[in-house]
Amino acid sequence: MRIYLTEDYDAMSRRAANLISAEVIRNPSCVLGLATGSTPVGTYKQLAAWNQRGDFSFKEVRSVNLDEYKGLAPTHDQSYRYFMQTNLFDHIDIDVNNTNVPNGLAADPVAECARYDELVRSLGYADLQLLGLGRNGHIGFNEPADIFVKETHVVDLTQSTIDANARFFASADDVPRQALTMGIGCIMAARRVLLIASGADKADAVYNAFCGPIDPHCPASILQLHSDVVLVGDKAALSKLVAAGVPVCE
């Protein structure tokens, strides 16, 4: 595992974008696992700027997103398909037909989860999987639970996740209570995992994920078992790792 300590959110975003762009340059037809939420926005903005400048191309890249809210149409301004279009896909030269997000409107969500698992398998899993980190340690929408769920599945969102996402909706009552999320098995099958974290409110989650026991009540702790994990975080998010003497790179 490699840990990169950056000064602030902008520096974290640039470092993460560097790692993703290097993967695309090395393997132009790579499979990128992508995440949503506020943390990767800066990374996507940087990738779009470099792509528009002609530094590299996404034309052959295929992507698989981690999750989608159950019940939201792709055109809903809080759906994760909409997020990906407006924050990345509409600004780069990727073929939209090569981008994949679970269907939150599927008539049979269980069948949609099975379809998505098969899709990810058929692509050979992600060459690089980008992850954010919830304050409760969730990755994707894999919430704290008694077991690690391997397959893509429908999950009931915890109140802490609903509260954290309420800022994107008119009110907390409008936040969907369920989501379709890639399971731990698909995440762990990625050849490399890139976890990004920013802000003091993520310091406990980062510490618990990498210094605590491997425990499904902190889903990100499973990453301790992955052979190639890169953590990029700003000083605030990594403060407890640094205080514990965990080696970091700058």
CSV table of C-alpha atoms in Angstrom, one decimal:
chain,number,residue,atom,x,y,z
A,1,MET,CA,0.0,0.0,0.0
A,2,ARG,CA,1.2,3.5,-0.8
A,3,ILE,CA,-0.1,6.6,0.9
A,4,TYR,CA,0.3,10.1,-0.6
A,5,LEU,CA,-0.2,13.0,1.8
A,6,THR,CA,-1.2,16.2,0.0
A,7,GLU,CA,-1.6,19.8,1.2
A,8,ASP,CA,-5.2,20.3,0.4
A,9,TYR,CA,-8.2,19.2,-1.7
A,10,ASP,CA,-6.8,20.7,-4.9
A,11,ALA,CA,-3.5,18.9,-4.5
A,12,MET,CA,-5.3,15.7,-3.7
A,13,SER,CA,-7.4,16.0,-6.8
A,14,ARG,CA,-4.3,16.6,-9.0
A,15,ARG,CA,-2.4,13.7,-7.6
A,16,ALA,CA,-5.4,11.3,-8.1
A,17,ALA,CA,-5.9,12.6,-11.6
A,18,ASN,CA,-2.2,12.0,-12.3
A,19,LEU,CA,-2.6,8.4,-11.3
A,20,ILE,CA,-5.7,7.9,-13.4
A,21,SER,CA,-4.3,9.6,-16.5
A,22,ALA,CA,-1.1,7.5,-16.2
A,23,GLU,CA,-3.3,4.3,-16.3
A,24,VAL,CA,-5.1,5.6,-19.4
A,25,ILE,CA,-1.8,6.5,-21.1
A,26,ARG,CA,-0.3,3.1,-20.2
A,27,ASN,CA,-3.4,1.2,-21.3
A,28,PRO,CA,-5.6,3.2,-23.6
A,29,SER,CA,-8.4,0.6,-23.6
A,30,CYS,CA,-8.3,0.2,-19.8
A,31,VAL,CA,-11.4,-0.3,-17.6
A,32,LEU,CA,-11.9,2.4,-15.1
A,33,GLY,CA,-14.0,1.9,-12.1
A,34,LEU,CA,-15.5,5.3,-11.2
A,35,ALA,CA,-17.1,6.9,-8.1
A,36,THR,CA,-19.4,9.7,-7.4
A,37,GLY,CA,-19.9,12.2,-4.5
A,38,SER,CA,-18.2,15.5,-3.8
A,39,THR,CA,-14.7,14.1,-3.3
A,40,PRO,CA,-13.9,13.1,-6.9
A,41,VAL,CA,-15.3,16.3,-8.5
A,42,GLY,CA,-11.9,18.0,-8.5
A,43,THR,CA,-10.2,14.9,-9.9
A,44,TYR,CA,-12.7,14.7,-12.8
A,45,LYS,CA,-12.3,18.4,-13.5
A,46,GLN,CA,-8.5,18.0,-13.8
A,47,LEU,CA,-8.9,14.9,-16.0
A,48,ALA,CA,-11.2,16.8,-18.3
A,49,ALA,CA,-8.8,19.8,-18.6
A,50,TRP,CA,-5.9,17.5,-19.5
A,51,ASN,CA,-8.0,15.6,-22.0
A,52,GLN,CA,-9.3,18.8,-23.7
A,53,ARG,CA,-5.6,20.0,-23.9
A,54,GLY,CA,-4.8,16.8,-25.8
A,55,ASP,CA,-2.6,15.2,-23.3
A,56,PHE,CA,-4.3,11.8,-23.6
A,57,SER,CA,-7.6,10.3,-24.9
A,58,PHE,CA,-10.5,8.4,-23.3
A,59,LYS,CA,-11.7,7.1,-26.7
A,60,GLU,CA,-11.0,3.5,-26.0
A,61,VAL,CA,-11.6,3.5,-22.3
A,62,ARG,CA,-14.5,1.6,-20.8
A,63,SER,CA,-16.0,2.6,-17.4
A,64,VAL,CA,-18.1,1.0,-14.7
A,65,ASN,CA,-19.6,3.1,-12.0
A,66,LEU,CA,-20.0,1.8,-8.4
A,67,ASP,CA,-23.6,2.6,-7.8
A,68,GLU,CA,-26.9,4.3,-8.5
A,69,TYR,CA,-29.9,5.4,-6.4
A,70,LYS,CA,-32.8,3.1,-6.7
A,71,GLY,CA,-35.8,4.9,-8.2
A,72,LEU,CA,-34.0,7.8,-9.9
A,73,ALA,CA,-34.0,8.2,-13.7
A,74,PRO,CA,-30.7,8.8,-15.5
A,75,THR,CA,-31.9,12.3,-16.3
A,76,HIS,CA,-32.7,13.2,-12.6
A,77,ASP,CA,-30.3,15.8,-11.5
A,78,GLN,CA,-29.3,13.8,-8.5
A,79,SER,CA,-28.8,10.5,-10.2
A,80,TYR,CA,-25.3,9.2,-10.5
A,81,ARG,CA,-25.6,8.8,-14.3
A,82,TYR,CA,-26.4,12.5,-14.4
A,83,PHE,CA,-23.5,13.3,-12.1
A,84,MET,CA,-21.1,11.4,-14.3
A,85,GLN,CA,-22.3,13.1,-17.5
A,86,THR,CA,-22.2,16.6,-16.1
A,87,ASN,CA,-18.9,16.2,-14.1
A,88,LEU,CA,-16.9,14.0,-16.5
A,89,PHE,CA,-18.4,12.3,-19.6
A,90,ASP,CA,-19.7,15.4,-21.3
A,91,HIS,CA,-16.3,17.0,-21.1
A,92,ILE,CA,-14.0,14.2,-22.4
A,93,ASP,CA,-13.8,12.2,-25.6
A,94,ILE,CA,-15.1,9.0,-24.1
A,95,ASP,CA,-17.7,6.9,-26.1
A,96,VAL,CA,-20.8,7.1,-23.9
A,97,ASN,CA,-21.7,3.6,-25.1
A,98,ASN,CA,-18.6,2.4,-23.2
A,99,THR,CA,-19.8,4.0,-19.9
A,100,ASN,CA,-21.8,1.9,-17.5
A,101,VAL,CA,-23.9,2.8,-14.5
A,102,PRO,CA,-26.5,0.5,-12.8
A,103,ASN,CA,-30.1,1.2,-13.8
A,104,GLY,CA,-31.9,2.7,-10.9
A,105,LEU,CA,-35.3,2.3,-12.6
A,106,ALA,CA,-34.9,-1.4,-13.3
A,107,ALA,CA,-38.3,-3.2,-12.9
A,108,ASP,CA,-36.4,-6.1,-11.2
A,109,PRO,CA,-33.6,-4.6,-9.2
A,110,VAL,CA,-32.2,-8.0,-8.2
A,111,ALA,CA,-32.0,-9.1,-11.9
A,112,GLU,CA,-30.3,-5.7,-12.7
A,113,CYS,CA,-27.7,-6.4,-10.0
A,114,ALA,CA,-27.0,-9.8,-11.5
A,115,ARG,CA,-26.7,-8.2,-15.0
A,116,TYR,CA,-24.3,-5.6,-13.7
A,117,ASP,CA,-22.1,-8.2,-12.0
A,118,GLU,CA,-21.9,-10.2,-15.3
A,119,LEU,CA,-21.1,-7.0,-17.2
A,120,VAL,CA,-18.2,-6.1,-14.9
A,121,ARG,CA,-16.9,-9.7,-15.1
A,122,SER,CA,-17.2,-9.7,-18.9
A,123,LEU,CA,-14.9,-6.6,-19.0
A,124,GLY,CA,-12.3,-8.3,-16.9
A,125,TYR,CA,-13.0,-6.1,-13.8
A,126,ALA,CA,-11.5,-2.7,-13.4
A,127,ASP,CA,-7.8,-2.0,-14.1
A,128,LEU,CA,-8.1,0.9,-11.7
A,129,GLN,CA,-11.0,1.4,-9.3
A,130,LEU,CA,-11.5,4.9,-7.9
A,131,LEU,CA,-13.2,5.0,-4.5
A,132,GLY,CA,-14.4,7.7,-2.1
A,133,LEU,CA,-14.9,7.0,1.6
A,134,GLY,CA,-18.0,7.6,3.6
A,135,ARG,CA,-17.7,8.9,7.2
A,136,ASN,CA,-19.0,5.6,8.4
A,137,GLY,CA,-16.4,3.7,6.3
A,138,HIS,CA,-18.6,2.8,3.4
A,139,ILE,CA,-17.2,2.3,-0.1
A,140,GLY,CA,-19.6,2.5,-3.0
A,141,PHE,CA,-22.9,2.1,-1.0
A,142,ASN,CA,-21.6,-0.9,0.9
A,143,GLU,CA,-22.8,0.2,4.3
A,144,PRO,CA,-21.6,-1.1,7.7
A,145,ALA,CA,-23.1,-4.5,8.1
A,146,ASP,CA,-22.5,-7.9,9.8
A,147,ILE,CA,-20.9,-9.4,6.6
A,148,PHE,CA,-19.1,-8.2,3.5
A,149,VAL,CA,-21.5,-8.6,0.6
A,150,LYS,CA,-19.7,-9.9,-2.5
A,151,GLU,CA,-22.1,-9.3,-5.3
A,152,THR,CA,-23.8,-6.2,-6.6
A,153,HIS,CA,-26.9,-5.7,-4.5
A,154,VAL,CA,-29.7,-3.5,-3.3
A,155,VAL,CA,-28.8,-1.8,-0.1
A,156,ASP,CA,-30.8,0.2,2.5
A,157,LEU,CA,-28.9,3.4,3.1
A,158,THR,CA,-28.0,4.2,6.7
A,159,GLN,CA,-29.2,7.4,8.3
A,160,SER,CA,-25.7,8.8,8.4
A,161,THR,CA,-25.4,8.3,4.6
A,162,ILE,CA,-28.8,9.9,4.0
A,163,ASP,CA,-27.8,12.8,6.2
A,164,ALA,CA,-24.5,13.2,4.4
A,165,ASN,CA,-26.2,13.2,1.0
A,166,ALA,CA,-29.1,15.5,2.0
A,167,ARG,CA,-27.2,18.6,1.0
A,168,PHE,CA,-27.6,17.5,-2.6
A,169,PHE,CA,-31.4,17.4,-2.4
A,170,ALA,CA,-34.1,19.9,-1.5
A,171,SER,CA,-34.5,18.1,1.9
A,172,ALA,CA,-33.4,14.9,3.6
A,173,ASP,CA,-36.9,13.5,2.9
A,174,ASP,CA,-36.1,13.6,-0.8
A,175,VAL,CA,-32.9,11.4,-0.5
A,176,PRO,CA,-33.6,7.8,-1.8
A,177,ARG,CA,-33.6,5.2,0.9
A,178,GLN,CA,-32.1,2.5,-1.3
A,179,ALA,CA,-29.4,2.1,-3.9
A,180,LEU,CA,-27.8,-0.5,-6.2
A,181,THR,CA,-24.2,-0.9,-5.4
A,182,MET,CA,-21.3,-2.9,-6.7
A,183,GLY,CA,-20.3,-5.4,-4.1
A,184,ILE,CA,-17.1,-5.9,-2.3
A,185,GLY,CA,-16.1,-8.8,-4.6
A,186,CYS,CA,-16.1,-6.6,-7.7
A,187,ILE,CA,-14.2,-3.9,-5.9
A,188,MET,CA,-11.6,-6.3,-4.6
A,189,ALA,CA,-11.2,-7.8,-8.1
A,190,ALA,CA,-9.8,-4.5,-9.5
A,191,ARG,CA,-6.1,-4.7,-10.3
A,192,ARG,CA,-5.5,-1.4,-8.5
A,193,VAL,CA,-7.6,0.5,-6.0
A,194,LEU,CA,-7.3,4.3,-5.7
A,195,LEU,CA,-9.0,5.7,-2.5
A,196,ILE,CA,-9.2,9.4,-2.1
A,197,ALA,CA,-10.2,11.3,1.0
A,198,SER,CA,-10.4,14.9,2.0
A,199,GLY,CA,-11.3,16.8,5.1
A,200,ALA,CA,-11.2,16.3,8.9
A,201,ASP,CA,-14.5,14.6,8.9
A,202,LYS,CA,-12.9,11.7,7.1
A,203,ALA,CA,-10.0,11.3,9.5
A,204,ASP,CA,-11.7,8.7,11.7
A,205,ALA,CA,-12.9,6.6,8.7
A,206,VAL,CA,-9.4,6.6,7.1
A,207,TYR,CA,-7.8,5.6,10.4
A,208,ASN,CA,-10.3,2.8,11.0
A,209,ALA,CA,-10.0,1.5,7.5
A,210,PHE,CA,-6.3,1.1,7.5
A,211,CYS,CA,-5.3,0.8,11.2
A,212,GLY,CA,-8.3,-0.9,12.6
A,213,PRO,CA,-9.4,-4.5,12.3
A,214,ILE,CA,-10.8,-5.9,9.1
A,215,ASP,CA,-14.5,-5.6,10.0
A,216,PRO,CA,-17.6,-5.3,7.8
A,217,HIS,CA,-18.8,-2.6,10.2
A,218,CYS,CA,-16.1,-0.6,8.5
A,219,PRO,CA,-16.4,-1.8,4.9
A,220,ALA,CA,-13.3,0.0,3.6
A,221,SER,CA,-11.2,-2.1,6.0
A,222,ILE,CA,-11.4,-5.0,3.5
A,223,LEU,CA,-8.9,-3.0,1.4
A,224,GLN,CA,-6.2,-4.1,3.8
A,225,LEU,CA,-6.3,-7.4,2.0
A,226,HIS,CA,-5.9,-5.9,-1.5
A,227,SER,CA,-2.5,-6.3,-3.1
A,228,ASP,CA,-2.3,-2.8,-4.7
A,229,VAL,CA,-4.0,0.0,-2.9
A,230,VAL,CA,-3.1,3.7,-3.2
A,231,LEU,CA,-4.5,6.2,-0.7
A,232,VAL,CA,-4.4,9.9,-1.6
A,233,GLY,CA,-5.6,12.3,1.0
A,234,ASP,CA,-5.1,15.8,2.3
A,235,LYS,CA,-3.5,16.6,5.6
A,236,ALA,CA,-6.8,16.8,7.4
A,237,ALA,CA,-8.1,13.4,6.2
A,238,LEU,CA,-4.8,11.7,7.0
A,239,SER,CA,-4.1,13.4,10.2
A,240,LYS,CA,-4.8,10.4,12.4
A,241,LEU,CA,-2.6,8.1,10.2
A,242,VAL,CA,0.2,10.6,10.5
A,243,ALA,CA,-0.2,10.9,14.3
A,244,ALA,CA,-0.1,7.1,14.5
A,245,GLY,CA,3.3,7.1,12.7
A,246,VAL,CA,2.0,5.4,9.5
A,247,PRO,CA,4.6,6.1,6.7
A,248,VAL,CA,3.4,8.5,4.0
A,249,CYS,CA,4.8,10.0,0.8
A,250,GLU,CA,4.5,13.6,-0.1
